[in-house]
Tab-separated table of C-alpha atoms and ligand atoms in Angstrom:
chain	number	residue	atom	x	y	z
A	876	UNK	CA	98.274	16.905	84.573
A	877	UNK	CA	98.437	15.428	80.870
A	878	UNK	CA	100.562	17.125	78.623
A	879	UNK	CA	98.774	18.674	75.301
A	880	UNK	CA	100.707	19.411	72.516
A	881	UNK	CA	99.149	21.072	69.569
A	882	UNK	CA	101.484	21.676	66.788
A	883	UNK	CA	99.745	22.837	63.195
A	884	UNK	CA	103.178	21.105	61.149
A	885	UNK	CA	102.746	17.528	63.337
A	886	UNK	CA	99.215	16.579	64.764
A	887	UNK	CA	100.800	15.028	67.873
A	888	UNK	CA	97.454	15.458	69.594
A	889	UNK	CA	95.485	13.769	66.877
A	890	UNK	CA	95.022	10.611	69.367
A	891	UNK	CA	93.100	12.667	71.791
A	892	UNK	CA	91.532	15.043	69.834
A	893	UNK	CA	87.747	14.166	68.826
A	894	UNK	CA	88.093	12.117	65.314
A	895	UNK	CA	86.468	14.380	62.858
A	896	UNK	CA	86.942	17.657	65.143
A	897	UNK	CA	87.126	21.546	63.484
A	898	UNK	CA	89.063	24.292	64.539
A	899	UNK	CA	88.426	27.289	66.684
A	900	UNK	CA	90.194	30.639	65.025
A	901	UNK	CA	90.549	33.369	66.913
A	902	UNK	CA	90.372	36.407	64.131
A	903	UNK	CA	91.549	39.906	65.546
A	904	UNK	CA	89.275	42.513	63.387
A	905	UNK	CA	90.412	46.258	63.194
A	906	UNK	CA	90.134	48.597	66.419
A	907	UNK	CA	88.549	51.335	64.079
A	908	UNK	CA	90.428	51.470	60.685
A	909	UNK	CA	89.330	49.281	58.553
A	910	UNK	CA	92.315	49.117	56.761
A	911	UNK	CA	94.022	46.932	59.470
A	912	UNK	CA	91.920	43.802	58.481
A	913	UNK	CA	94.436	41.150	57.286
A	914	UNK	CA	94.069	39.243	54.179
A	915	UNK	CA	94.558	36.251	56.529
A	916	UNK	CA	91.176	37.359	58.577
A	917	UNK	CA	89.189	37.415	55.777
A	918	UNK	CA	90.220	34.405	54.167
A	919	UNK	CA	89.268	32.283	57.490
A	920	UNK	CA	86.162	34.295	57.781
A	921	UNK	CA	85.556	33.252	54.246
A	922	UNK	CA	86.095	29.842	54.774
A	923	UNK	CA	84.755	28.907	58.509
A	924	UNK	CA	81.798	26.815	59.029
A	925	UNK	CA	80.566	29.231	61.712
A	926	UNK	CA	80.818	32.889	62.547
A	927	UNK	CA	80.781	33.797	66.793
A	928	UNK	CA	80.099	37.028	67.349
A	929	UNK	CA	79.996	39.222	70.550
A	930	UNK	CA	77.633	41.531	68.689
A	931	UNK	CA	76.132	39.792	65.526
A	932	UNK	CA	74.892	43.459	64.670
A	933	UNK	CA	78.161	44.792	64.312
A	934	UNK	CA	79.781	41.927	63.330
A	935	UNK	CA	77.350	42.081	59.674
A	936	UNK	CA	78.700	45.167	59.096
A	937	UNK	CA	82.161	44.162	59.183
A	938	UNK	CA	81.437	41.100	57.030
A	939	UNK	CA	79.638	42.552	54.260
A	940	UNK	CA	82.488	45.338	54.207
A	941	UNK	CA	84.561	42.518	53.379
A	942	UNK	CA	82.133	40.977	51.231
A	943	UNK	CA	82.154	38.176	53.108
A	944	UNK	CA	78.728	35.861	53.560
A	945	UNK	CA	78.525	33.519	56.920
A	946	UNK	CA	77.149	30.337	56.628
A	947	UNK	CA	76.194	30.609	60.236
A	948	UNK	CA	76.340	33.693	62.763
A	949	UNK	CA	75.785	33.025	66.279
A	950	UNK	CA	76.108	35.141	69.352
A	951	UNK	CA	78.570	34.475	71.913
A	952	UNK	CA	79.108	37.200	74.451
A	953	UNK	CA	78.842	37.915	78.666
A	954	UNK	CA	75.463	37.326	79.561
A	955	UNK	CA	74.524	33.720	77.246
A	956	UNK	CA	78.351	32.383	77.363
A	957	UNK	CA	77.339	29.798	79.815
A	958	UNK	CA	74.567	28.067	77.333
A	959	UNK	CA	76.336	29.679	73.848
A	960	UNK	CA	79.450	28.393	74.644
A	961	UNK	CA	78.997	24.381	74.981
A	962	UNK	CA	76.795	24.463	71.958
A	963	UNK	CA	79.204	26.023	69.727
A	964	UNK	CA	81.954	23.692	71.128
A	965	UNK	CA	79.423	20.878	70.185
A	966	UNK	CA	79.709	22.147	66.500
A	967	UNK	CA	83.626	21.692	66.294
A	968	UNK	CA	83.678	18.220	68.002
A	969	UNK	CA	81.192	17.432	65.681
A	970	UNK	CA	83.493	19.007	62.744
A	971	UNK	CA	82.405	22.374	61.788
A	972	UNK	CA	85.532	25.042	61.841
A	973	UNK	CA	84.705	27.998	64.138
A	974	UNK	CA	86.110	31.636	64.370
A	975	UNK	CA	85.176	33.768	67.027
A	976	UNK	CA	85.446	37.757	66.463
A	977	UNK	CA	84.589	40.516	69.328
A	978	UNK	CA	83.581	43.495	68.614
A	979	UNK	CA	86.675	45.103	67.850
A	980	UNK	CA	90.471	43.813	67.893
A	981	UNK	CA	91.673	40.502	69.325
A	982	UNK	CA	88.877	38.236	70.985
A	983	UNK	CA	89.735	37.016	74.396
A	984	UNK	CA	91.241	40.455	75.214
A	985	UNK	CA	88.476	42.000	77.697
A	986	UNK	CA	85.825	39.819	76.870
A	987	UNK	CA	84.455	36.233	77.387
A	988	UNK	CA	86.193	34.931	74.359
A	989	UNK	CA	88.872	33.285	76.814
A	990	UNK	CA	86.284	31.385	78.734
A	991	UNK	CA	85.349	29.324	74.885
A	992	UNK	CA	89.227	29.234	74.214
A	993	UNK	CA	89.330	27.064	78.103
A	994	UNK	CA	86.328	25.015	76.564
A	995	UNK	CA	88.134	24.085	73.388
A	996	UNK	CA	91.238	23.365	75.159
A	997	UNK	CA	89.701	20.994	77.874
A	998	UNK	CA	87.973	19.380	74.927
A	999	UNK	CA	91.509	18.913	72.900
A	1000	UNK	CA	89.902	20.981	69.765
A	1001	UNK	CA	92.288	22.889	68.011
A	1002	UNK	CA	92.890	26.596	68.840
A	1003	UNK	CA	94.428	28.614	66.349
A	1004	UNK	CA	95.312	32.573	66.525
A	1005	UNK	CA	94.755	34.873	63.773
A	1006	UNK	CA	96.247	37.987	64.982
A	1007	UNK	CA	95.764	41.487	64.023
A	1008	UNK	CA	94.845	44.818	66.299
A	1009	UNK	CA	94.937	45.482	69.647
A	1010	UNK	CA	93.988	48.274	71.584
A	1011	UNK	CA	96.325	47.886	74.396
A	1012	UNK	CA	99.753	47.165	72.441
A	1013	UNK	CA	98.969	50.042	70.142
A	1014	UNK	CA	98.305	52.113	73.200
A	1015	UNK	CA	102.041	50.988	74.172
A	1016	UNK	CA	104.150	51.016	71.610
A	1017	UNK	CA	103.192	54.384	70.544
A	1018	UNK	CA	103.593	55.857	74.418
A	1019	UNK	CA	107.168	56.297	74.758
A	1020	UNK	CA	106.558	55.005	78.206
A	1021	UNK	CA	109.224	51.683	78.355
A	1022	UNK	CA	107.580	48.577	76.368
A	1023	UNK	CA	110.176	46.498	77.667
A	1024	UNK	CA	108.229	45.253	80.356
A	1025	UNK	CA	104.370	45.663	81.072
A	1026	UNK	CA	101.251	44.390	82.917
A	1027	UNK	CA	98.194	44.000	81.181
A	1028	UNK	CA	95.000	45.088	83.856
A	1029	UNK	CA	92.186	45.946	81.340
A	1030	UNK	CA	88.783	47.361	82.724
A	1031	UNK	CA	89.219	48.115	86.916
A	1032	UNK	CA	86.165	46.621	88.631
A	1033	UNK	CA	83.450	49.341	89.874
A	1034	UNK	CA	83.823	49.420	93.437
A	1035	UNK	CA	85.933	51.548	95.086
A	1036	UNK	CA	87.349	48.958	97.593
A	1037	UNK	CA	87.651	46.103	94.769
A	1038	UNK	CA	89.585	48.869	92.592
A	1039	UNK	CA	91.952	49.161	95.543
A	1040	UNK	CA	92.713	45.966	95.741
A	1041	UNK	CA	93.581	45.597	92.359
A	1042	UNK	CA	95.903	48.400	92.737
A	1043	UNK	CA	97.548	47.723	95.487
A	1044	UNK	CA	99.714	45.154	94.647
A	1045	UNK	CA	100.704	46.533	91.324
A	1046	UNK	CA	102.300	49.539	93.411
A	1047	UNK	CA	105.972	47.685	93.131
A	1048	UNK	CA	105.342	46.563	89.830
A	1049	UNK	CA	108.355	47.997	87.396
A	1050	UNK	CA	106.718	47.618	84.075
A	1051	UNK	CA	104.400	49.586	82.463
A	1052	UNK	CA	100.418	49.257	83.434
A	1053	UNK	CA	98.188	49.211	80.581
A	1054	UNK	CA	94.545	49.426	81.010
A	1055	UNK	CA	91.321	49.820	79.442
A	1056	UNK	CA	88.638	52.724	80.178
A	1057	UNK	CA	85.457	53.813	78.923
A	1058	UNK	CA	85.143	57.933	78.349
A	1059	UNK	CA	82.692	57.996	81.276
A	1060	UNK	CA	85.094	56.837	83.342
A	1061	UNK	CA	88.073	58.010	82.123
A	1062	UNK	CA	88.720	60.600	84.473
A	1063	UNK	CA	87.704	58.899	88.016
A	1064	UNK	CA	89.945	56.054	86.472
A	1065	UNK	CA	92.836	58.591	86.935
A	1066	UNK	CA	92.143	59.773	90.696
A	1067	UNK	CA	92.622	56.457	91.798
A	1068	UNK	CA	95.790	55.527	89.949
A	1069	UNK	CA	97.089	58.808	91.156
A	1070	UNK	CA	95.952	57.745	95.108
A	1071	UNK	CA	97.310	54.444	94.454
A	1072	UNK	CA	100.559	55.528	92.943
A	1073	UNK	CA	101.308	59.047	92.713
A	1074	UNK	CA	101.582	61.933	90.357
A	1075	UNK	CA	103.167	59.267	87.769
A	1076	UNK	CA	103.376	59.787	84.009
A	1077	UNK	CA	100.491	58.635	82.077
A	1078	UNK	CA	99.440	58.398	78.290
A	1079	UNK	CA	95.633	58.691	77.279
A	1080	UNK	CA	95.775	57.155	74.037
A	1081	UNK	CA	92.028	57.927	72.706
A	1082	UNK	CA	90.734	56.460	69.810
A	1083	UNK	CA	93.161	54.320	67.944
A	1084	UNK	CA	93.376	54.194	64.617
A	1085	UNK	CA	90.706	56.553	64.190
A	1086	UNK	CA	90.260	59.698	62.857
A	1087	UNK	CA	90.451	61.524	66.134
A	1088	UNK	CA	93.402	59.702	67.295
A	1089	UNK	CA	94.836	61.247	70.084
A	1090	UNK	CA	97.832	60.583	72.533
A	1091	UNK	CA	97.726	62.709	75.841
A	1092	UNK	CA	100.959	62.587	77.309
A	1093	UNK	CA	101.888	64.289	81.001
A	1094	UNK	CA	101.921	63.501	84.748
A	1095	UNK	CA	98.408	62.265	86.089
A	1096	UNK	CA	97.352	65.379	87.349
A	1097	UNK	CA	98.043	67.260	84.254
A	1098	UNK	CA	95.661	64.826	82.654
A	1099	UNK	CA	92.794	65.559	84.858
A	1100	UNK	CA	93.153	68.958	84.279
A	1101	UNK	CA	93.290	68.401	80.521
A	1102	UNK	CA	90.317	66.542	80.842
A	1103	UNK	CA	88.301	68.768	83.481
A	1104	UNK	CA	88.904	71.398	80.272
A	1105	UNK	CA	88.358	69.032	77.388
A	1106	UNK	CA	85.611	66.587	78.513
A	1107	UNK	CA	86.676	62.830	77.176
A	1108	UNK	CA	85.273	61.388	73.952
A	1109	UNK	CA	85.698	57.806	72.499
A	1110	UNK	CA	87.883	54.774	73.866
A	1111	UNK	CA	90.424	55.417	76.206
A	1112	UNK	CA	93.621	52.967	77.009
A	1113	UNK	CA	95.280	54.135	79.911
A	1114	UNK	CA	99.481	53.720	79.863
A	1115	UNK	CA	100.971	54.420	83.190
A	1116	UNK	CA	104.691	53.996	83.780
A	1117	UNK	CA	105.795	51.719	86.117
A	1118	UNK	CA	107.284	52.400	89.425
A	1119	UNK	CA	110.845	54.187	88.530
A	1120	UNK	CA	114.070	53.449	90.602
A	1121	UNK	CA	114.128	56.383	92.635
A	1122	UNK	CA	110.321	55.193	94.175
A	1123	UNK	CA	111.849	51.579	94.533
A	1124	UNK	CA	114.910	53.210	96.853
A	1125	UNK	CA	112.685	55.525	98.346
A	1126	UNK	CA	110.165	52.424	99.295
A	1127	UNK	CA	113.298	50.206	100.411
A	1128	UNK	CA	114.273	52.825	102.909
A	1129	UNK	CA	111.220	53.502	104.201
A	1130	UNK	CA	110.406	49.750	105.147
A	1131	UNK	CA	109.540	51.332	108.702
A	1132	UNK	CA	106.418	53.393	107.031
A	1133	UNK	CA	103.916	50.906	107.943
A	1134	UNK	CA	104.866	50.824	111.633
A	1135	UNK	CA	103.829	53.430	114.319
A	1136	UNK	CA	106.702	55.151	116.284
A	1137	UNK	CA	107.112	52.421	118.896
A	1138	UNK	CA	106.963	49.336	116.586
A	1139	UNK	CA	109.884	51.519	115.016
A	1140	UNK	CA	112.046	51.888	117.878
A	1141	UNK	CA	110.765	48.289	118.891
A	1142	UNK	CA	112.255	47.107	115.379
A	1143	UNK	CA	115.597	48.707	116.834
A	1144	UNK	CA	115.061	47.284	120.373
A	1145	UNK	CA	114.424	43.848	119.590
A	1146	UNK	CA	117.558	43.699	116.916
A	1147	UNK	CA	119.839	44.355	119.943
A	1148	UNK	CA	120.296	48.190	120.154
A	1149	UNK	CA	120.065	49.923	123.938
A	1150	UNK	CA	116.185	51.740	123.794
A	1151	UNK	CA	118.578	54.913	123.633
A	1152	UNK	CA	120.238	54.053	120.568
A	1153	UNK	CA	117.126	52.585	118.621
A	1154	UNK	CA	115.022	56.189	119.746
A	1155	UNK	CA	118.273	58.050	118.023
A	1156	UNK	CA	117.791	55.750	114.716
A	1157	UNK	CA	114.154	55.746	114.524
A	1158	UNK	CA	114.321	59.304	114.935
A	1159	UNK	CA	117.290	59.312	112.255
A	1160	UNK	CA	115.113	57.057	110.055
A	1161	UNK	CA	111.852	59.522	110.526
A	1162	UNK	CA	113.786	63.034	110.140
A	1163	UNK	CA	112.269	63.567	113.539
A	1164	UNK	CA	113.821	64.832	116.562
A	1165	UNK	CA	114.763	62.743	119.394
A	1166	UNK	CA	112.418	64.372	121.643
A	1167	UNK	CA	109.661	63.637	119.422
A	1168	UNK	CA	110.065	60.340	119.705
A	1169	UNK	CA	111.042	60.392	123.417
A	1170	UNK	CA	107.436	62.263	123.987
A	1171	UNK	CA	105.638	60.214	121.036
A	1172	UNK	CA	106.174	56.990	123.315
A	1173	UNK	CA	105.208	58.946	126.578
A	1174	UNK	CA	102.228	59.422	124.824
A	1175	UNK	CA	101.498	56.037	124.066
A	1176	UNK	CA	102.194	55.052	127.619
B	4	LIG	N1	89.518	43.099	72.179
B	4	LIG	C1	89.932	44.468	72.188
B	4	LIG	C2	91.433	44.578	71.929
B	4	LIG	O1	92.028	43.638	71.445
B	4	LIG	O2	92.004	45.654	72.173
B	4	LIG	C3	89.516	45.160	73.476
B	4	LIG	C4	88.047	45.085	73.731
B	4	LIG	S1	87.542	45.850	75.186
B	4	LIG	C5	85.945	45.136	75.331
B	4	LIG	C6	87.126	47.472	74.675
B	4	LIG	C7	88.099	48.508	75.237
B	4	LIG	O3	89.298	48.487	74.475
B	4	LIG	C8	87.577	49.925	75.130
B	4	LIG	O4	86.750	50.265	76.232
B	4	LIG	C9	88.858	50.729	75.144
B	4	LIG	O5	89.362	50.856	76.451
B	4	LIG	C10	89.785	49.799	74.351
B	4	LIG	N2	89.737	50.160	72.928
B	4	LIG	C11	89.162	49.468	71.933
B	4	LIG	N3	89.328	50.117	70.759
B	4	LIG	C12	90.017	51.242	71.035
B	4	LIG	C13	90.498	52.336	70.259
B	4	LIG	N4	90.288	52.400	68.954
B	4	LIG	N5	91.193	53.320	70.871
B	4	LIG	C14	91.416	53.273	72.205
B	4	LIG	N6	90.984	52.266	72.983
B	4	LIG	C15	90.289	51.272	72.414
């Protein structure tokens, strides 16, 4: 691999960068109140060559809002990345500055704006932030669920089984989860987090920044009654704490969960206890009986 440093006080990647190349700005644009524009935004909207937009519609609002007059708007989003996004990568390398919006908060957050950041990076152009709101941190930081550590999962896929999968391995994670839902959604969302994890705490922070902000904070299934009462409305993020130190123990000693009663006493058998001795601690282990273990393996037999 060859290293790439781009540093905006020394060019120490002008050698490989394209003589002549632009910039690509990434420019975060409010999650609902206006208000949260920065002065910083508008200036590089002002002053970029080029205007990418994940929804040019929306996007002219915004702009003429700010008063602000593109000399070019072009669509970048899902379904015409693959031909959109070489072409506008063409315009840097050939010296135009770019900044790429999405339809609300910071692009390349749930949306394809990553896969023109990879472009610009392969091609050594220039990638500079331009931060502002975010759905997800807001969603956070206002929880009072710990910030200290969290995962990032966005939109779950559809399926049931890929959903799983997802989930699955997130069940040790400590951190807090943080994803993205639409209203729709919202609530079938919440069945599987509580199949994959458990009655957990949860915040439903609605509609950020918006006049019907709302933060619903309780256990998963108190949400889903909330919301079997008060059908959802508007953009959900989802906050759901992490797994707590009394699941961790509780997981630790119960390594044997997975196993059926004579891979249990097995476990015991194999680790050089008489069979007598590993039925008493798989019993101990299971809050069973001894004789429902003895006749559990009789069973089997
Ligand atoms: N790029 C955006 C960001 O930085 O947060 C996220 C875009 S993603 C395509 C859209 C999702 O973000 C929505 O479905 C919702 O889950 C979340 N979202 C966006 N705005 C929101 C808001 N004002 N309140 C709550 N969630 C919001």
């Amino acid at each position: 691999m060859t290293i790439q440093c781009q540093s905006s006080f020394q060019n120490n990647n002008d050698a490989m960068r394209p003589e002549g190349c632009g910039s690509l700005y990434l420019v975060g644009t409010p999650i609902g109140n206006l208000e949260d524009m920065t002065y910083r935004a508008v200036r590089t909207l002002k002053e970029c060559d080029i205007i990418a937009a994940e929804d040019t519609r929306q996007t002219r609002k915004l702009l003429s809002h700010f008063e602000i007059t593109p000399a070019m708007l072009f669509s970048y989003h899902e379904h015409n990345k693959a031909a959109s996004g070489p072409e506008l990568i063409r315009y840097i390398i050939e010296g135009k500055n770019l900044a790429l919006v999405s339809d609300a908060g910071l692009p390349a957050i749930s949306d394809p704006g990553a896969d023109l950041v990879a472009l610009a990076v392969s091609q050594q152009i220039p990638v500079i932030p331009i931060p502002g709101a975010n759905a997800a941190l807001s969603a956070l930081i206002a929880s009072g669920l710990p910030t200290a550590g969290f995962t990032f999962i966005g939109f779950l896929p559809r399926e049931r089984k890929d959903i799983r999968a997802v989930l699955a391995p997130l069940r040790a994670a400590q951190g807090t989860l943080l994803f993205y839902e639409s209203p729709h959604r919202v609530a079938k969302t919440l069945v599987h987090l509580q199949e994959a994890f458990g009655n957990r705490r949860v915040v439903l922070a609605r509609e950020l920044t918006k006049r019907y902000e709302e933060f619903l904070r309780g256990t998963i299934e108190e949400c889903c009654a909330w919301l079997a009462e008060h059908p959802p409305l508007g953009e959900y993020v989802i906050v759901l704490e992490g797994e707590s130190k009394e699941e961790a123990q509780l997981a630790e000693s119960s390594w044997w969960r997975e196993l059926s009663i004579a891979e249990h006493v097995a476990h015991y058998a194999s680790s050089g206890s008489p069979r007598k001795e590993a039925m008493k601690k798989a019993a101990g282990d299971r809050g069973l009986a001894k004789r429902d273990i003895y006749n559990a393996l009789l069973e089997k037999e």
